[in-house]
Short mmCIF file of C-alpha atoms and ligand atoms in Angstrom, two decimals:
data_model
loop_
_atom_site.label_atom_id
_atom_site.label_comp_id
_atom_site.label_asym_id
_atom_site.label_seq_id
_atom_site.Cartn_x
_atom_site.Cartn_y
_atom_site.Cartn_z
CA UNK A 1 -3.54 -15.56 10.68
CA UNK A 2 -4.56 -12.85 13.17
CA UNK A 3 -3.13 -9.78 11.99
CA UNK A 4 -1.94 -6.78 14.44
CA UNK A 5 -2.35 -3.44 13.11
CA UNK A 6 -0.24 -0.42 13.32
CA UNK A 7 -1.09 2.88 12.31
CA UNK A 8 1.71 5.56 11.84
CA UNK A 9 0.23 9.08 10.12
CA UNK A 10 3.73 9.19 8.06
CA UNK A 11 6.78 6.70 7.51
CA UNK A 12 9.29 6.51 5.35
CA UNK A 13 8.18 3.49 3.76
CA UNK A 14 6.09 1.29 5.79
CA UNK A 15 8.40 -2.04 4.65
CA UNK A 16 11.57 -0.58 6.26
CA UNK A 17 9.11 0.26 9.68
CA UNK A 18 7.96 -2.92 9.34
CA UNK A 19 11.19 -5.21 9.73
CA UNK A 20 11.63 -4.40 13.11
CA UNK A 21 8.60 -5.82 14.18
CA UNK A 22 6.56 -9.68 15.19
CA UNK A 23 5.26 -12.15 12.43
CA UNK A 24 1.56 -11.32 12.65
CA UNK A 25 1.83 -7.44 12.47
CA UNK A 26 0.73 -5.08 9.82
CA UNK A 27 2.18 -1.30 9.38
CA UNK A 28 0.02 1.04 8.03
CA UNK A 29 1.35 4.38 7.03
CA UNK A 30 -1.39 7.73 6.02
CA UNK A 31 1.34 9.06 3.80
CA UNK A 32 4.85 7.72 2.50
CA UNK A 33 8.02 9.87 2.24
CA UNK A 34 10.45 7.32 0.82
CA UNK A 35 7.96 4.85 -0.68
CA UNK A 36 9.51 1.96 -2.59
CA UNK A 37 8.43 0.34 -5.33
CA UNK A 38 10.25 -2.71 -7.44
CA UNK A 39 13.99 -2.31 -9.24
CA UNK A 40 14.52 0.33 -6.93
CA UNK A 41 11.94 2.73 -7.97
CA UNK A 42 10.17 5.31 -6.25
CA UNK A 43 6.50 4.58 -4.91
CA UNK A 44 4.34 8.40 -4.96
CA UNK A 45 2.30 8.18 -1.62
CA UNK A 46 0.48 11.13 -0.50
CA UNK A 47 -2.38 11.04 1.90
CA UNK A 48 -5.52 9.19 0.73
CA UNK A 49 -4.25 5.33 -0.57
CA UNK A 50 -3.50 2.05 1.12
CA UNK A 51 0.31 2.01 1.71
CA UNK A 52 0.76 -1.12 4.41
CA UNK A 53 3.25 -4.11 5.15
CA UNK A 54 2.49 -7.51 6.41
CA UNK A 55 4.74 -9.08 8.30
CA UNK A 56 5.04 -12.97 8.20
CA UNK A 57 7.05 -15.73 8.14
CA UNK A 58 10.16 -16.44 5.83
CA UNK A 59 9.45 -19.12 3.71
CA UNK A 60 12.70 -20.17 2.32
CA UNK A 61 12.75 -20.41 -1.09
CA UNK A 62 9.81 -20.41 -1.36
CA UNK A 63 9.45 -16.32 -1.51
CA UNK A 64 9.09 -15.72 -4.83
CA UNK A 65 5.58 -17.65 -4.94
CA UNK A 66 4.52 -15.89 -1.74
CA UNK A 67 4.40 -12.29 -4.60
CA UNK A 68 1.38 -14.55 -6.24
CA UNK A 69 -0.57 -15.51 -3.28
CA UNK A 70 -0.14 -11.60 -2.49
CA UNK A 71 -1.40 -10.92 -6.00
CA UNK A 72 -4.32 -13.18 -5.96
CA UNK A 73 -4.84 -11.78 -2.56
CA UNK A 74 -5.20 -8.48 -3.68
CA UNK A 75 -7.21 -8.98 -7.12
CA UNK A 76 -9.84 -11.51 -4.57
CA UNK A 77 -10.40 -8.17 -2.35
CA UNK A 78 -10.86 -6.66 -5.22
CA UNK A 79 -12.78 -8.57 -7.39
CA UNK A 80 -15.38 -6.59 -7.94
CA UNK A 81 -13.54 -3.64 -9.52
CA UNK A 82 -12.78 -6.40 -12.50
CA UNK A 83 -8.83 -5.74 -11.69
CA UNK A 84 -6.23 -8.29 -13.75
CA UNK A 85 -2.84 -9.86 -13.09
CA UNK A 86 0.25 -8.86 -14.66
CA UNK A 87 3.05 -11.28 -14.40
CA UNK A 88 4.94 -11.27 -11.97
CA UNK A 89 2.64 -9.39 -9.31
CA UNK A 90 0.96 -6.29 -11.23
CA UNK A 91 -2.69 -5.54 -10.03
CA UNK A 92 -4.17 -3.69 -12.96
CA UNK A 93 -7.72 -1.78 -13.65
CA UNK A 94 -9.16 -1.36 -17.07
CA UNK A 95 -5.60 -2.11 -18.27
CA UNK A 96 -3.75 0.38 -16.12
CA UNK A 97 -1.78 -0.23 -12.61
CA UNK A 98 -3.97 -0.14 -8.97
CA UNK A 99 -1.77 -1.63 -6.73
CA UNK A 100 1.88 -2.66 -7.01
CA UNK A 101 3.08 -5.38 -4.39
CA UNK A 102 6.68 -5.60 -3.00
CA UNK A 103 8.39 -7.83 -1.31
CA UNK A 104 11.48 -7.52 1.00
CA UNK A 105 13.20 -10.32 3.33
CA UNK A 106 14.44 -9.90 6.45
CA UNK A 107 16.76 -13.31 8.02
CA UNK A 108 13.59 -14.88 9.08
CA UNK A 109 10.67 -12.69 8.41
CA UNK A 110 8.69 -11.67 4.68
CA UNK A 111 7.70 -8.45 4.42
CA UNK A 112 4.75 -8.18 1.94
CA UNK A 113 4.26 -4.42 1.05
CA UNK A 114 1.02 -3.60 -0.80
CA UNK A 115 0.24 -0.34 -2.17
CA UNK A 116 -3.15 0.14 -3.38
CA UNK A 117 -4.41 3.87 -5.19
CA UNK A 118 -7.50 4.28 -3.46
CA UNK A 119 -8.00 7.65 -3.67
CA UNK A 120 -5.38 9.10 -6.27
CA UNK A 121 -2.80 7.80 -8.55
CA UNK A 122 -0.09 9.48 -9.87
CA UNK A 123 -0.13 10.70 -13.58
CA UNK A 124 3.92 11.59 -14.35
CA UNK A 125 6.83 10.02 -14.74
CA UNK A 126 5.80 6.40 -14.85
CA UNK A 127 6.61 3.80 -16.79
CA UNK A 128 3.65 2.33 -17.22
CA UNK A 129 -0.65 4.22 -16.99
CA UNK A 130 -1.90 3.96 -13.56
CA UNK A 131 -5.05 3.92 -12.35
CA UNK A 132 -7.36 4.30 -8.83
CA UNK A 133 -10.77 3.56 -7.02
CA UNK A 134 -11.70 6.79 -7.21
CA UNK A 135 -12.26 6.89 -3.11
CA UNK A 136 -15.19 3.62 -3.87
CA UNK A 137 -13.74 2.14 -0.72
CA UNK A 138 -12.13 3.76 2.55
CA UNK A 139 -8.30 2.61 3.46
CA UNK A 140 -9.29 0.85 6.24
CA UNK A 141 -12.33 -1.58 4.35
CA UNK A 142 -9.47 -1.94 1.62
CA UNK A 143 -7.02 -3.06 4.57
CA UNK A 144 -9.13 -4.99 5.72
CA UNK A 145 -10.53 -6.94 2.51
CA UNK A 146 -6.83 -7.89 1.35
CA UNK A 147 -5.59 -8.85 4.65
CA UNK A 148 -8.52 -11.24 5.00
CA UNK A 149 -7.77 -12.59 1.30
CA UNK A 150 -4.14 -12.69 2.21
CA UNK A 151 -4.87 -14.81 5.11
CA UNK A 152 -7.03 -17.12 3.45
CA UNK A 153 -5.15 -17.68 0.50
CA UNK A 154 -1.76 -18.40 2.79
CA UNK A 155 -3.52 -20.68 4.53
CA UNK A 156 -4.43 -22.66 0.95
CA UNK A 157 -0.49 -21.84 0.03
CA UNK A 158 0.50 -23.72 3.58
CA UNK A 159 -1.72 -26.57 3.19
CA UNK A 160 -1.68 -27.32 -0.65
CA UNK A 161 0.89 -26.03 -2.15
CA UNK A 162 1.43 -23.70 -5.33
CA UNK A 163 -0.82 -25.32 -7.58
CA UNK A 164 -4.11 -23.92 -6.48
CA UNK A 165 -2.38 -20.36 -6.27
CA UNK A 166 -1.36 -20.76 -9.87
CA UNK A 167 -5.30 -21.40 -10.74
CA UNK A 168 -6.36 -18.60 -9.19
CA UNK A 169 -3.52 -16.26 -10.84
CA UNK A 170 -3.93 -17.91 -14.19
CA UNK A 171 -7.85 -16.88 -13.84
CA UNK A 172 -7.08 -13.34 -13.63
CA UNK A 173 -3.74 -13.02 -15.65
CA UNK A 174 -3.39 -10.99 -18.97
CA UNK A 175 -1.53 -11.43 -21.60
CA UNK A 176 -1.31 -15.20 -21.84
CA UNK A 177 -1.59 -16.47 -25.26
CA UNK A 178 -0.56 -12.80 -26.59
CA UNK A 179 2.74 -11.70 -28.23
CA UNK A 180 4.68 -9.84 -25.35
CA UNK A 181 8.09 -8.37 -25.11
CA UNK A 182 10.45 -8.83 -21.92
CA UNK A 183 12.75 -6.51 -20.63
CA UNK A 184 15.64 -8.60 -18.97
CA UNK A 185 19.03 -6.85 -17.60
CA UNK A 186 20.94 -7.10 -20.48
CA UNK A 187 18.37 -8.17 -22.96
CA UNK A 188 15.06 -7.91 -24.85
CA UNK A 189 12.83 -10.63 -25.53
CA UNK A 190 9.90 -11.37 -27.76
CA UNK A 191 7.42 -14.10 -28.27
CA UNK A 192 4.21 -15.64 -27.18
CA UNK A 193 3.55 -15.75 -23.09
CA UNK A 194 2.18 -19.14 -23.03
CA UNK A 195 2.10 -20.17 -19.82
CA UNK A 196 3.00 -19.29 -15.94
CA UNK A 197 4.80 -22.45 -14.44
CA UNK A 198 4.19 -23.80 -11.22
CA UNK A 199 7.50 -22.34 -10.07
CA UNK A 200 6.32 -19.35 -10.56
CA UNK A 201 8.02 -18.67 -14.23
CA UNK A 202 6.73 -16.99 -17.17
CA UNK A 203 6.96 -19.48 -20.02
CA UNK A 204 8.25 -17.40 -23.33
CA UNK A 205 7.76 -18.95 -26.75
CA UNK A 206 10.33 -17.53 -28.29
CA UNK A 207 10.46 -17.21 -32.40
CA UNK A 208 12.20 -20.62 -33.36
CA UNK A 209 9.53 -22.22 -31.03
CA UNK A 210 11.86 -23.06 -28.01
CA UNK A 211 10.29 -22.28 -24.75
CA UNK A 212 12.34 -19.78 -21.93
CA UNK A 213 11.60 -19.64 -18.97
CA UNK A 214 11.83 -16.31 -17.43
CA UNK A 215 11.93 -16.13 -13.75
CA UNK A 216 12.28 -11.62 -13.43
CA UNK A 217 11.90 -9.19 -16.03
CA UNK A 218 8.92 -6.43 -16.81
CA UNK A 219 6.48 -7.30 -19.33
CA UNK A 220 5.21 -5.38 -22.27
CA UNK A 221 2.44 -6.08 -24.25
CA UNK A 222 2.51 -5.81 -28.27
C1 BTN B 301 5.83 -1.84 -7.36
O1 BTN B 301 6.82 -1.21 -7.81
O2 BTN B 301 4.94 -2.24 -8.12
C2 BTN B 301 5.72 -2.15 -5.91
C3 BTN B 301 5.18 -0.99 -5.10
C4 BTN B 301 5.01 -1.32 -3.63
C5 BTN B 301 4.55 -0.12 -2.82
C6 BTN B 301 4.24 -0.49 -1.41
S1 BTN B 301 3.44 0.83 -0.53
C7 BTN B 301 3.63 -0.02 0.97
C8 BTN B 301 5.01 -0.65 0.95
N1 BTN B 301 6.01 0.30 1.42
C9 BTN B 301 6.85 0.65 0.47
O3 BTN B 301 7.80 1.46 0.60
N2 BTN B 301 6.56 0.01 -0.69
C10 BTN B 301 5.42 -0.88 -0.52
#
């Protein structure tokens, strides 16, 4: 994939900008003023970390998995920084969150919006510790090193299916093997993660031993 950049100083949120444009383009905002993040939250984005949207191809139902290529996209580029999955699509640093991923679908187009705390993160009001690089890369080599992974790792999606996505994501995931809790909509599970399916699903042991298999919910560690 050749991607086409676009730089804007400030957006909105660089996945609405994004929609209106070709498969192959990436929006790049400096700063965010509405920046989304999943179950309708709020994404912080002042000046100084990645906030950008790839646009690509719709592909059917399969969009759920593309959230794990984007993960094992982003923990590749950054592989050095010894980041960690978090089911579904949580990039995580010494335990606490670096990037957060987000995906939105237009008719025929995915747009995969990463946001990566390069420079900052922000300490209030989350549910959950975050962390950043502490400026160790610029925006632009960041960019660039997860839209190269992203490509690559599509490209292995394309030609061989889910399987060798789910390899790479088990080989950074946390948590599996460990007691968990999951917050659904309208309930509260806990039991042993034991496994990530190849349809994308975390596999719950629950307590009398029957296995549930949870396709959305946020996970909590016990
Ligand atoms: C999450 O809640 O973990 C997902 C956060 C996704 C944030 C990125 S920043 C770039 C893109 N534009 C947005 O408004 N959100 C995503």
């Amino acid at each position: 994939m050749q991607w086409n950049k676009v730089y804007f100083e400030t957006l909105e949120s660089t996945n609405k900008t994004a929609k209106a444009y070709d498969i192959g383009t990436v929006i790049r905002a400096g700063r965010q003023t509405g920046g989304r993040g999943r179950y309708g939250n709020k994404w912080v984005s002042p000046a100084g970390n990645l906030y950008m949207s790839a646009v690509v191809k719709a592909y059917a139902d399969l969009t759920p998995l593309m959230a794990f290529v984007t993960a094992v996209a982003v923990a590749e580029a950054f592989e050095s920084f010894d980041v960690r999955l978090k089911w579904p699509n949580d990039v995580l640093m010494n335990g606490n969150k670096l990037a957060g991923i987000l995906l939105e679908r237009t008719e025929d187009r995915l747009i995969i919006g990463i946001g990566v705390n390069v420079a900052s993160h922000p300490a209030d009001n989350l549910p959950y510790r975050a962390a950043d690089l502490n400026g160790a890369v610029s925006v632009e080599t960041a960019q660039d090193m997860i839209l190269a992974k992203l490509a690559e790792n599509m490209t292995l999606f394309e030609t061989q299916g889910f399987a060798p996505i789910r390899d790479k994501w088990k080989k950074y995931a946390v948590g599996i093997g460990s007691k968990i809790a999951v917050h659904l909509p309208h309930e509260q599970l806990t039991g042993i993660f034991k496994d990530f399916s190849l349809s994308g699903a975390l596999l719950l042991q629950l307590p009398d031993n029957s296995i549930k298999e949870i396709t959305a919910g946020a996970v909590f560690f016990i």
